Every structure is written in C-alpha cells, then in structure tokens.
Amino acid sequence: DAEITQSPRHKITETGRQVTLACHQTWNHNNMFWYRQDLGHGLRLIHYSYGVQDTNKGEVSDGYSVSRSNTEDLPLTLESAASSQTSVYFCASRATGIDTQYFGPGTRLTVL
Amino acid sequence: KQEVTQIPAALSVPEGENLVLNCSFTDSAIYNLQWFRQDPGKGLTSLLLIQSSQREQTSGRLNASLDKSSGRSTLYIAASQPGDSATYLCAATPQPNAGGTSYGKLTFGQGTILTVHP
C-alpha cells in the first residue's frame, strides 16, 4: 500500500548540530509539506514543495531548509539546531488537484 | 493573516452523548475547511473536507458544517463512543492566488482534546 513515512521517529541532538529529518511518500504526490506541532501553537507550516526542484517558505521557516531532488522525498534540515526547535515534526503530501493531505506519523525532536 | 481558533480546548463527555466541536476563522476567503483527527503519538487523519461552496459534509456519525459569512465551522459527533477519544483539529486552506503558491497551505487551529468515558 502507498504510504508516507518519516525517520527517525525520535531523535535527541545537541544545540548547534545539523539535523536532517527524512520524509518519503510512495503515492507519487507532487505536493509535500513540513509542519511542526507545539503546545499552544497547533501545527505551523515550515516549508513546502509543489514538485521537483520547487521549494517555498512557510510561516516558520527560519533555521530550516528543504530540498526536492525527486518526487518521493522532502528532507528537512535544521542547519544549527536550537532548543526552540524542540518539537514534533510532521510531513504531509497531497496530489495536485486533490485537497486531502496525508500525514506521516511524525518525528519527535529534542534539542538539548 | 488567517487565524483559526477552536473551542473548547478540551471536552469530556459520557459515552452516548451527541457533541459539537467549534472552529472559527478570521479570513472568510477560504478554499476549503478540513477536520482532522489525531491520536496520541500519531499523525493526522483527515475526517471531512468541506469546499467553500458547500454547507456541510457527512461521514457516518460525523457531520461538519461551514458558514463562511460568520467564519465558523462545527463538527457534530453523534452517539459518541470511547473510541472517538482523540484530538480534533480544523484547518483552513486559502483561496488559490494568482501565483499558484497557496495550494494546500493549511492554517490549523490548536485542537480540541475529546475524552469519551464509558
């Protein structure tokens, strides 16, 4: 069955380290999104992509970057992890012309 | 900037009750409004999606309504069950812009934590 996966599911890192969170979907969806979920803020959009080589900044993009080299993957990179980036990160994908977004299981990141 | 608010933040009801979850949004120029369910430690599952031209959508015991003019949506759950316990989130999608860069950009509310006890 087609699916969307995230790895790792849990990660602990130190302030200042570079971290990459993986997102992989097998639906061949063109549109992919990264959100973070924090208590008191709900889910907020970090970056999104409408296709290969396309990336766009979301609401809370500072300190994050993405790249889209193929349809299936949208890795999220924290250039220099900060304690404020401790959060749960969700990846989502959506087919062009279809409104429903499908979410991955999330990655819980702790920055010490 | 779109802001989405959900009330109440938490709700505890006995099994069998009918209940209503509320969602309000500040910018009525939405493309659609979606309701999601999130179980602890899991991702989000789409429950219902209402297009801006629609007034309501139904799926089983769930009914979602949309009133764009007042900036409100409600999720009605009939005959609640303990298995309905979860966090329910609503999210608004903006109207597509000329540059086509608004598709799928969801603005979420903070969610309502629902507990249905036997």
PDB file of C-alpha atoms in Angstrom:
ATOM      1  CA  ASP A   1       0.000   0.000   0.000  1.00  0.00           C
ATOM      2  CA  ALA A   2       1.097   3.542  -0.684  1.00  0.00           C
ATOM      3  CA  GLU A   3       2.194   5.426   2.386  1.00  0.00           C
ATOM      4  CA  ILE A   4       4.163   8.302   3.844  1.00  0.00           C
ATOM      5  CA  THR A   5       6.970   7.554   6.271  1.00  0.00           C
ATOM      6  CA  GLN A   6       9.220   9.659   8.447  1.00  0.00           C
ATOM      7  CA  SER A   7      12.552   8.827  10.006  1.00  0.00           C
ATOM      8  CA  PRO A   8      13.802   8.831  12.609  1.00  0.00           C
ATOM      9  CA  ARG A   9      10.691   8.694  14.800  1.00  0.00           C
ATOM     10  CA  HIS A  10      12.604  10.052  17.769  1.00  0.00           C
ATOM     11  CA  LYS A  11      15.866  11.979  17.893  1.00  0.00           C
ATOM     12  CA  ILE A  12      17.854  13.746  20.575  1.00  0.00           C
ATOM     13  CA  THR A  13      20.564  16.125  19.485  1.00  0.00           C
ATOM     14  CA  GLU A  14      22.694  18.931  20.870  1.00  0.00           C
ATOM     15  CA  THR A  15      22.486  22.634  20.230  1.00  0.00           C
ATOM     16  CA  GLY A  16      24.433  23.674  17.170  1.00  0.00           C
ATOM     17  CA  ARG A  17      24.395  20.329  15.373  1.00  0.00           C
ATOM     18  CA  GLN A  18      22.964  19.898  11.899  1.00  0.00           C
ATOM     19  CA  VAL A  19      19.989  17.542  11.803  1.00  0.00           C
ATOM     20  CA  THR A  20      18.103  16.102   8.836  1.00  0.00           C
ATOM     21  CA  LEU A  21      14.645  14.608   9.125  1.00  0.00           C
ATOM     22  CA  ALA A  22      13.534  12.317   6.321  1.00  0.00           C
ATOM     23  CA  CYS A  23      10.118  12.160   4.664  1.00  0.00           C
ATOM     24  CA  HIS A  24       9.291   9.602   1.980  1.00  0.00           C
ATOM     25  CA  GLN A  25       5.972   9.039   0.211  1.00  0.00           C
ATOM     26  CA  THR A  26       5.040   6.371  -2.276  1.00  0.00           C
ATOM     27  CA  TRP A  27       1.887   7.996  -3.686  1.00  0.00           C
ATOM     28  CA  ASN A  28       3.802   9.943  -6.327  1.00  0.00           C
ATOM     29  CA  HIS A  29       2.259  13.159  -4.948  1.00  0.00           C
ATOM     30  CA  ASN A  30       3.701  16.371  -6.318  1.00  0.00           C
ATOM     31  CA  ASN A  31       2.910  18.467  -3.227  1.00  0.00           C
ATOM     32  CA  MET A  32       4.757  17.903   0.048  1.00  0.00           C
ATOM     33  CA  PHE A  33       4.708  19.882   3.293  1.00  0.00           C
ATOM     34  CA  TRP A  34       6.563  20.088   6.591  1.00  0.00           C
ATOM     35  CA  TYR A  35       4.809  21.219   9.782  1.00  0.00           C
ATOM     36  CA  ARG A  36       5.852  21.496  13.394  1.00  0.00           C
ATOM     37  CA  GLN A  37       3.448  20.931  16.274  1.00  0.00           C
ATOM     38  CA  ASP A  38       3.911  22.671  19.599  1.00  0.00           C
ATOM     39  CA  LEU A  39       1.678  23.060  22.624  1.00  0.00           C
ATOM     40  CA  GLY A  40      -0.174  26.330  22.399  1.00  0.00           C
ATOM     41  CA  HIS A  41       0.566  26.809  18.701  1.00  0.00           C
ATOM     42  CA  GLY A  42      -1.022  23.865  16.932  1.00  0.00           C
ATOM     43  CA  LEU A  43       0.592  22.870  13.631  1.00  0.00           C
ATOM     44  CA  ARG A  44       2.535  25.508  11.733  1.00  0.00           C
ATOM     45  CA  LEU A  45       3.854  25.266   8.192  1.00  0.00           C
ATOM     46  CA  ILE A  46       7.657  25.273   7.850  1.00  0.00           C
ATOM     47  CA  HIS A  47       8.355  24.625   4.140  1.00  0.00           C
ATOM     48  CA  TYR A  48       6.502  23.156   1.204  1.00  0.00           C
ATOM     49  CA  SER A  49       7.163  21.946  -2.320  1.00  0.00           C
ATOM     50  CA  TYR A  50       4.931  21.665  -5.378  1.00  0.00           C
ATOM     51  CA  GLY A  51       7.326  19.479  -7.333  1.00  0.00           C
ATOM     52  CA  VAL A  52      10.920  18.519  -8.053  1.00  0.00           C
ATOM     53  CA  GLN A  53      13.311  21.450  -7.618  1.00  0.00           C
ATOM     54  CA  ASP A  54      10.489  23.603  -6.180  1.00  0.00           C
ATOM     55  CA  THR A  55      10.637  24.757  -2.544  1.00  0.00           C
ATOM     56  CA  ASN A  56       8.818  27.521  -0.690  1.00  0.00           C
ATOM     57  CA  LYS A  57       8.999  29.049   2.779  1.00  0.00           C
ATOM     58  CA  GLY A  58       6.132  28.681   5.168  1.00  0.00           C
ATOM     59  CA  GLU A  59       5.149  30.535   8.292  1.00  0.00           C
ATOM     60  CA  VAL A  60       8.090  29.446  10.481  1.00  0.00           C
ATOM     61  CA  SER A  61      10.953  28.734   8.068  1.00  0.00           C
ATOM     62  CA  ASP A  62      13.859  30.437   9.865  1.00  0.00           C
ATOM     63  CA  GLY A  63      16.567  27.907  10.729  1.00  0.00           C
ATOM     64  CA  TYR A  64      15.164  25.229   8.401  1.00  0.00           C
ATOM     65  CA  SER A  65      15.800  24.254   4.793  1.00  0.00           C
ATOM     66  CA  VAL A  66      14.433  21.667   2.365  1.00  0.00           C
ATOM     67  CA  SER A  67      15.436  20.303  -0.995  1.00  0.00           C
ATOM     68  CA  ARG A  68      13.404  18.318  -3.525  1.00  0.00           C
ATOM     69  CA  SER A  69      15.508  16.215  -5.858  1.00  0.00           C
ATOM     70  CA  ASN A  70      12.820  13.634  -6.613  1.00  0.00           C
ATOM     71  CA  THR A  71       9.069  13.235  -6.234  1.00  0.00           C
ATOM     72  CA  GLU A  72       9.170  10.828  -3.292  1.00  0.00           C
ATOM     73  CA  ASP A  73      11.380  12.665  -0.773  1.00  0.00           C
ATOM     74  CA  LEU A  74      11.432  16.018   1.002  1.00  0.00           C
ATOM     75  CA  PRO A  75      14.133  16.035   3.696  1.00  0.00           C
ATOM     76  CA  LEU A  76      14.027  18.799   6.302  1.00  0.00           C
ATOM     77  CA  THR A  77      17.357  20.125   7.545  1.00  0.00           C
ATOM     78  CA  LEU A  78      17.967  22.107  10.701  1.00  0.00           C
ATOM     79  CA  GLU A  79      21.157  23.973   9.887  1.00  0.00           C
ATOM     80  CA  SER A  80      22.209  24.584  13.505  1.00  0.00           C
ATOM     81  CA  ALA A  81      19.754  23.079  15.948  1.00  0.00           C
ATOM     82  CA  ALA A  82      18.406  25.320  18.693  1.00  0.00           C
ATOM     83  CA  SER A  83      16.406  24.437  21.813  1.00  0.00           C
ATOM     84  CA  SER A  84      13.469  26.371  20.351  1.00  0.00           C
ATOM     85  CA  GLN A  85      13.316  23.753  17.606  1.00  0.00           C
ATOM     86  CA  THR A  86      12.387  21.014  20.062  1.00  0.00           C
ATOM     87  CA  SER A  87       9.054  19.911  18.645  1.00  0.00           C
ATOM     88  CA  VAL A  88       7.143  17.207  16.837  1.00  0.00           C
ATOM     89  CA  TYR A  89       7.597  17.429  13.078  1.00  0.00           C
ATOM     90  CA  PHE A  90       5.029  16.179  10.586  1.00  0.00           C
ATOM     91  CA  CYS A  91       5.427  15.653   6.883  1.00  0.00           C
ATOM     92  CA  ALA A  92       2.395  15.612   4.587  1.00  0.00           C
ATOM     93  CA  SER A  93       1.713  15.068   0.920  1.00  0.00           C
ATOM     94  CA  ARG A  94      -1.096  15.861  -1.459  1.00  0.00           C
ATOM     95  CA  ALA A  95      -1.855  15.071  -5.071  1.00  0.00           C
ATOM     96  CA  THR A  96      -2.234  18.013  -7.440  1.00  0.00           C
ATOM     97  CA  GLY A  97      -5.913  18.862  -7.787  1.00  0.00           C
ATOM     98  CA  ILE A  98      -6.915  16.819  -4.731  1.00  0.00           C
ATOM     99  CA  ASP A  99      -7.468  18.703  -1.490  1.00  0.00           C
ATOM    100  CA  THR A 100      -6.901  15.999   1.119  1.00  0.00           C
ATOM    101  CA  GLN A 101      -3.453  15.937   2.730  1.00  0.00           C
ATOM    102  CA  TYR A 102      -1.964  12.705   4.060  1.00  0.00           C
ATOM    103  CA  PHE A 103       0.261  12.973   7.104  1.00  0.00           C
ATOM    104  CA  GLY A 104       3.211  10.917   8.242  1.00  0.00           C
ATOM    105  CA  PRO A 105       3.489   9.563  11.811  1.00  0.00           C
ATOM    106  CA  GLY A 106       5.752  12.396  12.985  1.00  0.00           C
ATOM    107  CA  THR A 107       9.292  12.794  14.329  1.00  0.00           C
ATOM    108  CA  ARG A 108       9.811  13.896  17.906  1.00  0.00           C
ATOM    109  CA  LEU A 109      12.971  16.015  18.045  1.00  0.00           C
ATOM    110  CA  THR A 110      14.611  17.103  21.273  1.00  0.00           C
ATOM    111  CA  VAL A 111      17.425  19.656  21.169  1.00  0.00           C
ATOM    112  CA  LEU A 112      19.466  19.771  24.382  1.00  0.00           C
TER     113      LEU A 112
ATOM    114  CA  LYS B   1      -3.151  36.577   8.154  1.00  0.00           C
ATOM    115  CA  GLN B   2      -5.593  33.747   8.771  1.00  0.00           C
ATOM    116  CA  GLU B   3      -6.154  32.757  12.381  1.00  0.00           C
ATOM    117  CA  VAL B   4      -8.065  29.634  13.344  1.00  0.00           C
ATOM    118  CA  THR B   5      -9.462  29.100  16.834  1.00  0.00           C
ATOM    119  CA  GLN B   6     -11.053  26.018  18.326  1.00  0.00           C
ATOM    120  CA  ILE B   7     -13.345  25.956  21.310  1.00  0.00           C
ATOM    121  CA  PRO B   8     -13.373  24.230  23.719  1.00  0.00           C
ATOM    122  CA  ALA B   9      -9.721  23.266  24.213  1.00  0.00           C
ATOM    123  CA  ALA B  10     -10.817  20.092  25.968  1.00  0.00           C
ATOM    124  CA  LEU B  11     -14.092  18.248  26.353  1.00  0.00           C
ATOM    125  CA  SER B  12     -15.035  15.234  28.452  1.00  0.00           C
ATOM    126  CA  VAL B  13     -18.379  13.522  27.881  1.00  0.00           C
ATOM    127  CA  PRO B  14     -20.050  10.249  28.805  1.00  0.00           C
ATOM    128  CA  GLU B  15     -20.493   7.622  26.143  1.00  0.00           C
ATOM    129  CA  GLY B  16     -23.593   8.065  24.001  1.00  0.00           C
ATOM    130  CA  GLU B  17     -23.755  11.850  24.087  1.00  0.00           C
ATOM    131  CA  ASN B  18     -24.047  13.957  20.968  1.00  0.00           C
ATOM    132  CA  LEU B  19     -21.440  16.705  20.906  1.00  0.00           C
ATOM    133  CA  VAL B  20     -20.322  19.719  18.918  1.00  0.00           C
ATOM    134  CA  LEU B  21     -16.796  20.978  18.371  1.00  0.00           C
ATOM    135  CA  ASN B  22     -16.351  24.542  17.205  1.00  0.00           C
ATOM    136  CA  CYS B  23     -13.878  26.128  14.814  1.00  0.00           C
ATOM    137  CA  SER B  24     -13.711  29.800  13.857  1.00  0.00           C
ATOM    138  CA  PHE B  25     -11.534  31.547  11.290  1.00  0.00           C
ATOM    139  CA  THR B  26     -10.818  35.222  10.731  1.00  0.00           C
ATOM    140  CA  ASP B  27     -10.488  35.344   6.919  1.00  0.00           C
ATOM    141  CA  SER B  28     -13.606  34.123   5.130  1.00  0.00           C
ATOM    142  CA  ALA B  29     -11.786  33.840   1.786  1.00  0.00           C
ATOM    143  CA  ILE B  30     -11.116  30.173   2.251  1.00  0.00           C
ATOM    144  CA  TYR B  31     -10.922  27.452  -0.383  1.00  0.00           C
ATOM    145  CA  ASN B  32     -11.962  24.672   1.949  1.00  0.00           C
ATOM    146  CA  LEU B  33     -12.122  23.716   5.611  1.00  0.00           C
ATOM    147  CA  GLN B  34     -10.895  20.350   6.828  1.00  0.00           C
ATOM    148  CA  TRP B  35     -11.358  18.416  10.038  1.00  0.00           C
ATOM    149  CA  PHE B  36      -8.647  16.023  11.207  1.00  0.00           C
ATOM    150  CA  ARG B  37      -8.333  13.507  13.991  1.00  0.00           C
ATOM    151  CA  GLN B  38      -5.048  12.936  15.850  1.00  0.00           C
ATOM    152  CA  ASP B  39      -4.489  10.025  18.191  1.00  0.00           C
ATOM    153  CA  PRO B  40      -1.721  10.313  20.824  1.00  0.00           C
ATOM    154  CA  GLY B  41       1.712   9.869  19.277  1.00  0.00           C
ATOM    155  CA  LYS B  42       0.284   9.528  15.799  1.00  0.00           C
ATOM    156  CA  GLY B  43      -0.128  11.620  12.682  1.00  0.00           C
ATOM    157  CA  LEU B  44      -3.278  13.322  11.480  1.00  0.00           C
ATOM    158  CA  THR B  45      -6.122  11.560   9.707  1.00  0.00           C
ATOM    159  CA  SER B  46      -8.477  13.525   7.506  1.00  0.00           C
ATOM    160  CA  LEU B  47     -12.116  13.150   8.584  1.00  0.00           C
ATOM    161  CA  LEU B  48     -14.113  15.573   6.487  1.00  0.00           C
ATOM    162  CA  LEU B  49     -13.391  18.277   3.940  1.00  0.00           C
ATOM    163  CA  ILE B  50     -15.894  20.992   3.100  1.00  0.00           C
ATOM    164  CA  GLN B  51     -15.411  23.062  -0.024  1.00  0.00           C
ATOM    165  CA  SER B  52     -16.142  26.770   0.283  1.00  0.00           C
ATOM    166  CA  SER B  53     -19.245  26.319  -1.894  1.00  0.00           C
ATOM    167  CA  GLN B  54     -20.674  23.640   0.378  1.00  0.00           C
ATOM    168  CA  ARG B  55     -22.588  23.951   3.622  1.00  0.00           C
ATOM    169  CA  GLU B  56     -21.928  20.551   5.138  1.00  0.00           C
ATOM    170  CA  GLN B  57     -20.402  17.127   4.755  1.00  0.00           C
ATOM    171  CA  THR B  58     -21.324  13.873   6.461  1.00  0.00           C
ATOM    172  CA  SER B  59     -19.444  10.669   7.131  1.00  0.00           C
ATOM    173  CA  GLY B  60     -21.083   8.092   9.347  1.00  0.00           C
ATOM    174  CA  ARG B  61     -21.676   9.640  12.772  1.00  0.00           C
ATOM    175  CA  LEU B  62     -19.768  12.782  11.826  1.00  0.00           C
ATOM    176  CA  ASN B  63     -21.267  15.892  10.308  1.00  0.00           C
ATOM    177  CA  ALA B  64     -19.317  19.042   9.579  1.00  0.00           C
ATOM    178  CA  SER B  65     -20.919  22.348   8.676  1.00  0.00           C
ATOM    179  CA  LEU B  66     -19.442  25.519   7.240  1.00  0.00           C
ATOM    180  CA  ASP B  67     -20.688  29.098   7.439  1.00  0.00           C
ATOM    181  CA  LYS B  68     -18.189  31.267   5.589  1.00  0.00           C
ATOM    182  CA  SER B  69     -20.001  34.517   6.257  1.00  0.00           C
ATOM    183  CA  SER B  70     -19.681  34.104  10.004  1.00  0.00           C
ATOM    184  CA  GLY B  71     -16.280  32.411   9.823  1.00  0.00           C
ATOM    185  CA  ARG B  72     -17.420  29.278  11.606  1.00  0.00           C
ATOM    186  CA  SER B  73     -17.377  25.531  11.200  1.00  0.00           C
ATOM    187  CA  THR B  74     -18.736  22.879  13.527  1.00  0.00           C
ATOM    188  CA  LEU B  75     -18.065  19.175  13.813  1.00  0.00           C
ATOM    189  CA  TYR B  76     -21.010  17.224  15.166  1.00  0.00           C
ATOM    190  CA  ILE B  77     -20.381  13.751  16.562  1.00  0.00           C
ATOM    191  CA  ALA B  78     -23.466  11.655  17.173  1.00  0.00           C
ATOM    192  CA  ALA B  79     -23.706   8.946  19.792  1.00  0.00           C
ATOM    193  CA  SER B  80     -20.109   9.341  20.962  1.00  0.00           C
ATOM    194  CA  GLN B  81     -18.025   6.266  21.781  1.00  0.00           C
ATOM    195  CA  PRO B  82     -14.810   5.796  23.808  1.00  0.00           C
ATOM    196  CA  GLY B  83     -13.037   5.119  20.506  1.00  0.00           C
ATOM    197  CA  ASP B  84     -13.798   8.711  19.485  1.00  0.00           C
ATOM    198  CA  SER B  85     -11.359   9.940  22.147  1.00  0.00           C
ATOM    199  CA  ALA B  86      -8.661  11.898  20.331  1.00  0.00           C
ATOM    200  CA  THR B  87      -7.628  15.435  19.445  1.00  0.00           C
ATOM    201  CA  TYR B  88      -9.722  17.010  16.700  1.00  0.00           C
ATOM    202  CA  LEU B  89      -8.195  19.760  14.584  1.00  0.00           C
ATOM    203  CA  CYS B  90      -9.702  22.008  11.977  1.00  0.00           C
ATOM    204  CA  ALA B  91      -7.652  23.628   9.231  1.00  0.00           C
ATOM    205  CA  ALA B  92      -8.447  26.270   6.637  1.00  0.00           C
ATOM    206  CA  THR B  93      -6.997  26.405   3.131  1.00  0.00           C
ATOM    207  CA  PRO B  94      -6.783  29.823   1.453  1.00  0.00           C
ATOM    208  CA  GLN B  95      -8.188  30.630  -1.961  1.00  0.00           C
ATOM    209  CA  PRO B  96      -5.621  29.934  -4.705  1.00  0.00           C
ATOM    210  CA  ASN B  97      -3.613  33.024  -5.501  1.00  0.00           C
ATOM    211  CA  ALA B  98      -2.547  34.219  -8.923  1.00  0.00           C
ATOM    212  CA  GLY B  99       0.931  32.785  -8.466  1.00  0.00           C
ATOM    213  CA  GLY B 100      -0.426  29.389  -7.521  1.00  0.00           C
ATOM    214  CA  THR B 101       1.639  29.293  -4.338  1.00  0.00           C
ATOM    215  CA  SER B 102      -1.194  28.909  -1.865  1.00  0.00           C
ATOM    216  CA  TYR B 103      -2.403  25.420  -2.742  1.00  0.00           C
ATOM    217  CA  GLY B 104      -2.617  23.174   0.271  1.00  0.00           C
ATOM    218  CA  LYS B 105      -1.256  25.694   2.769  1.00  0.00           C
ATOM    219  CA  LEU B 106      -3.259  24.719   5.812  1.00  0.00           C
ATOM    220  CA  THR B 107      -3.726  27.004   8.799  1.00  0.00           C
ATOM    221  CA  PHE B 108      -4.588  24.883  11.818  1.00  0.00           C
ATOM    222  CA  GLY B 109      -6.471  25.573  14.998  1.00  0.00           C
ATOM    223  CA  GLN B 110      -4.941  24.363  18.242  1.00  0.00           C
ATOM    224  CA  GLY B 111      -7.328  21.447  18.522  1.00  0.00           C
ATOM    225  CA  THR B 112      -9.948  20.132  20.921  1.00  0.00           C
ATOM    226  CA  ILE B 113      -8.965  17.198  23.117  1.00  0.00           C
ATOM    227  CA  LEU B 114     -12.000  14.932  23.349  1.00  0.00           C
ATOM    228  CA  THR B 115     -12.396  12.254  26.008  1.00  0.00           C
ATOM    229  CA  VAL B 116     -15.400   9.960  25.880  1.00  0.00           C
ATOM    230  CA  HIS B 117     -15.674   7.894  29.039  1.00  0.00           C
ATOM    231  CA  PRO B 118     -17.673   4.672  29.343  1.00  0.00           C
TER     232      PRO B 118
END
